[in-house]
Every structure is written in structure tokens, then in C-alpha cells.
Coordinates of C-alpha atoms in Angstrom, one line a residue:
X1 CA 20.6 -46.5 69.5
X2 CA 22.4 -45.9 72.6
X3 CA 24.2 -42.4 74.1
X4 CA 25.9 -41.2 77.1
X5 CA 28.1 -38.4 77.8
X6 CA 31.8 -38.7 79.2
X7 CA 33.6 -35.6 80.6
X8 CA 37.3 -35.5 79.2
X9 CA 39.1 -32.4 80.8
X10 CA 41.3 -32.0 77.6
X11 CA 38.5 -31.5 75.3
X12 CA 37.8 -28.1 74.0
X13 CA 34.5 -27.5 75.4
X14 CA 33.9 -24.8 71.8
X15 CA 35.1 -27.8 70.0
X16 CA 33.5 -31.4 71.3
X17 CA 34.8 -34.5 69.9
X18 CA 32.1 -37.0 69.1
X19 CA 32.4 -40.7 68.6
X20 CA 30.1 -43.1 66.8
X21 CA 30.8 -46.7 67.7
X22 CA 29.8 -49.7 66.3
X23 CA 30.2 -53.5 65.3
X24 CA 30.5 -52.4 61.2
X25 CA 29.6 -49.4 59.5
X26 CA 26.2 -49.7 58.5
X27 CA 23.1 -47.1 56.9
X28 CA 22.5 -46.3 60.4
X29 CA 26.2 -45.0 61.5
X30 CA 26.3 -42.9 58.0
X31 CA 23.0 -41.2 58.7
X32 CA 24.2 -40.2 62.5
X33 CA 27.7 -39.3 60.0
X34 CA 26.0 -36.9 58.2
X35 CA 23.7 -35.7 60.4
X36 CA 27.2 -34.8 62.6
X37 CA 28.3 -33.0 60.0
X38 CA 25.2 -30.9 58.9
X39 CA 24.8 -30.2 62.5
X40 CA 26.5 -26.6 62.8
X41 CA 26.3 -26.1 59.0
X42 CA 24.2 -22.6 59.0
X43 CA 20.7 -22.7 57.6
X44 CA 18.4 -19.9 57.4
X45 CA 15.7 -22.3 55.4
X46 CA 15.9 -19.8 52.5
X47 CA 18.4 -20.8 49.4
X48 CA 19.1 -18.7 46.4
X49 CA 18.7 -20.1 43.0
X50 CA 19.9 -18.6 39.6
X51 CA 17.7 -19.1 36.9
X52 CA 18.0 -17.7 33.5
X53 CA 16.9 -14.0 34.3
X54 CA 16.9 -13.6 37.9
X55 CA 18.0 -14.8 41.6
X56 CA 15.2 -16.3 43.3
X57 CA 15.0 -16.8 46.7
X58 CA 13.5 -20.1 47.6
X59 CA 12.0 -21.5 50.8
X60 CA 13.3 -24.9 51.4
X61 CA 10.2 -26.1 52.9
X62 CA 8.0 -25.3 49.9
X63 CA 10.5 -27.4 48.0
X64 CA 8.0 -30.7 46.9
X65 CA 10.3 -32.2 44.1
X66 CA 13.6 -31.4 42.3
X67 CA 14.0 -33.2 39.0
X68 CA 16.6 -33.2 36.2
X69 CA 14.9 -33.0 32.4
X70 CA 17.4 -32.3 29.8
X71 CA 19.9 -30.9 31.6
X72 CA 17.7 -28.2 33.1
X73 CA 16.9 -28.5 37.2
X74 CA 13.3 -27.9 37.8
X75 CA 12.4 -26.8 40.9
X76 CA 8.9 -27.7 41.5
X77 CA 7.6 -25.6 44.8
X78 CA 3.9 -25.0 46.3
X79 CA 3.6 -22.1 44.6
X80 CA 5.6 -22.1 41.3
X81 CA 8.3 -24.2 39.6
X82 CA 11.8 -22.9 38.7
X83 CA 14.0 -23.7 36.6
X84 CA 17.9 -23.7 36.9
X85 CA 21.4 -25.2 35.1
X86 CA 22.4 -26.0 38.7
X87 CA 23.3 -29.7 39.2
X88 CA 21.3 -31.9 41.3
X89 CA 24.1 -32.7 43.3
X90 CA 24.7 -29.6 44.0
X91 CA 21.7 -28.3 44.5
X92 CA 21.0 -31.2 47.6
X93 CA 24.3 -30.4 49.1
X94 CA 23.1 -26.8 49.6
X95 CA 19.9 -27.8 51.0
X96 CA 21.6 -30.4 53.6
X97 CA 18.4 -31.2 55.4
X98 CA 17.3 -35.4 55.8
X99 CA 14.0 -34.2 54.2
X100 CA 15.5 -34.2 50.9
X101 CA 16.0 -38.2 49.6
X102 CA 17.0 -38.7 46.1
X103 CA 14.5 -41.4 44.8
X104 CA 16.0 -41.5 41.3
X105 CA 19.1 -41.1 38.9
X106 CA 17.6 -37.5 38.4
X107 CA 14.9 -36.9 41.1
X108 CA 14.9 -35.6 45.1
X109 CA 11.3 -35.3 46.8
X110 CA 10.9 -33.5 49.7
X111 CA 9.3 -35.6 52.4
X112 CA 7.6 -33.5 54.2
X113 CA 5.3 -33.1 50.9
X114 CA 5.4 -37.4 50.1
X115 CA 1.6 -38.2 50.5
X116 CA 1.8 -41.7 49.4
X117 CA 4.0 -44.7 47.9
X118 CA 1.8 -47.1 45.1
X119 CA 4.2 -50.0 43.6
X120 CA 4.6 -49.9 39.8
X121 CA 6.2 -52.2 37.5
X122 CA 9.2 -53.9 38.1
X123 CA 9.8 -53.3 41.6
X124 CA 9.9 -49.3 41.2
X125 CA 7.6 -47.5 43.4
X126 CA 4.9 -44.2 42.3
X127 CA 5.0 -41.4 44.7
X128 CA 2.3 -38.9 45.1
X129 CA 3.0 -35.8 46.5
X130 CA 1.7 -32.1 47.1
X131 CA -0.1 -30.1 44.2
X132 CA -0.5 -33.5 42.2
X133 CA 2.9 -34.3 41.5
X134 CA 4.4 -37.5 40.8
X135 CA 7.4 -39.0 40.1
X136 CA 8.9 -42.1 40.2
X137 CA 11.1 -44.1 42.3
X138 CA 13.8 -46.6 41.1
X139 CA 14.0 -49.5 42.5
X140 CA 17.7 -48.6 43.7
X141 CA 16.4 -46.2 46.1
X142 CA 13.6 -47.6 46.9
X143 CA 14.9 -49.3 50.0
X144 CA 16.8 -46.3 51.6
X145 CA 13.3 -44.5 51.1
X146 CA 11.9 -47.1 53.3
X147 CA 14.6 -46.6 55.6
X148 CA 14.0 -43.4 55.9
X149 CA 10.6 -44.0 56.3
X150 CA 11.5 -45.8 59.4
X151 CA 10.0 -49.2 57.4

């Protein structure tokens, strides 16, 4: 990837215009995309979540692995897990941070807690994380987990 800077006088300084250019659109133009976007996007690292009795405030970065079972988010940290009725979806657009990868229909890991990849059965993919866990990944997102990976 290539950058330079070009001074345009009519440019809100407060307000910078950025440009990606490329040949196509391509995984690599949508992360610097998002990435762009998240960029001012206030983050104090801490997110509240409502669970049945109480609003807990989280730590993103003890975040190992959120998973969907029966429509009930579990929120599985270093120290405890959580659970919520928030949707996944939701839950990862509140955490906007590249450390969170969906891996599965109803699973995000954390990757700063991912200790290691072992391939399963048909073409899915095993990963081992803090505190034991595990959880699979589909073979649909296996390859932007690679990606990510820089593999």
C-alpha cells in the first residue's frame, strides 16, 4: 500500500477529505473503508452491557469470544462470562475495533486472545483461545481470518 499527502487550500483543515484509490474494490480497500470510518468513532475501551439483572461494564480487551446459543449472547471474558439478549450484530458494531472477526454464523473471537488455528473436518478450522476456550470456524470465514492474519 502506497500514501502521500496533497495540500488542497479548499479543504477544511477540521474536516479532511480522504481518498482510497484503486484498480477494483477489493478486501483490502474495505478494510482501509472501515478502518476510515471507525477512525474518530469515540472509544473509551469500556462498553456497557444489559444483562437480565444488571448493567455491566465490560472491558473490551478482556473480551476472548462472543457467541450466540439460543438466542442468548454470551459474553465469555478473562474473568467471567455474561450473558445478554443483545444481538451479535449489534453487539460487534459497538465494539468497532479490527480485533473482533466473526468466524462463524453465531461466533466473534477476539484476536488478541486466538492462541492457535487446528483444521477440523470439512475445511472448518478449531480455534484455541484464552482460559481454554474453543470454538469453531466455518469454513466461510475461514479465509478472511487468514487475511486478517496477514496469511
Amino acid at each position: 500500500m502506497r500514501y502521500k499527502f496533497e495540500q488542497n487550500e479548499t479543504i477544511d483543515s477540521a474536516d479532511p477529505l480522504v481518498v482510497v484509490e484503486a484498480a477494483a474494490e477489493s478486501p483490502e480497500t474495505a478494510a482501509i473503508m472501515t478502518y476510515l470510518g471507525n477512525y474518530q468513532v469515540a472509544h473509551a475501551g469500556i462498553i456497557p452491557v444489559k444483562t437480565p439483572d444488571r448493567l455491566v461494564m465490560v472491558k473490551a480487551a478482556t473480551i476472548i469470544l462472543v457467541d450466540v446459543q439460543h438466542e442468548t449472547l454470551m459474553l465469555y471474558t478473562t474473568t467471567s462470562t455474561i450473558t445478554t439478549h443483545e444481538t451479535l450484530r449489534h453487539l460487534v458494531q459497538r465494539l468497532a475495533s479490527p480485533n473482533f472477526i466473526q468466524v462463524s454464523k453465531h461466533g466473534v473471537l477476539n484476536l488478541d486472545h486466538l492462541q492457535s488455528l487446528e483444521d477440523s473436518f470439512s475445511g472448518n478450522m478449531t480455534a484455541l483461545l484464552t482460559n481454554q476456550l474453543k470454538t469453531a470456524v466455518s469454513r466461510k470465514y475461514v479465509k478472511d481470518l487468514m487475511s486478517q492474519l496477514g496469511l
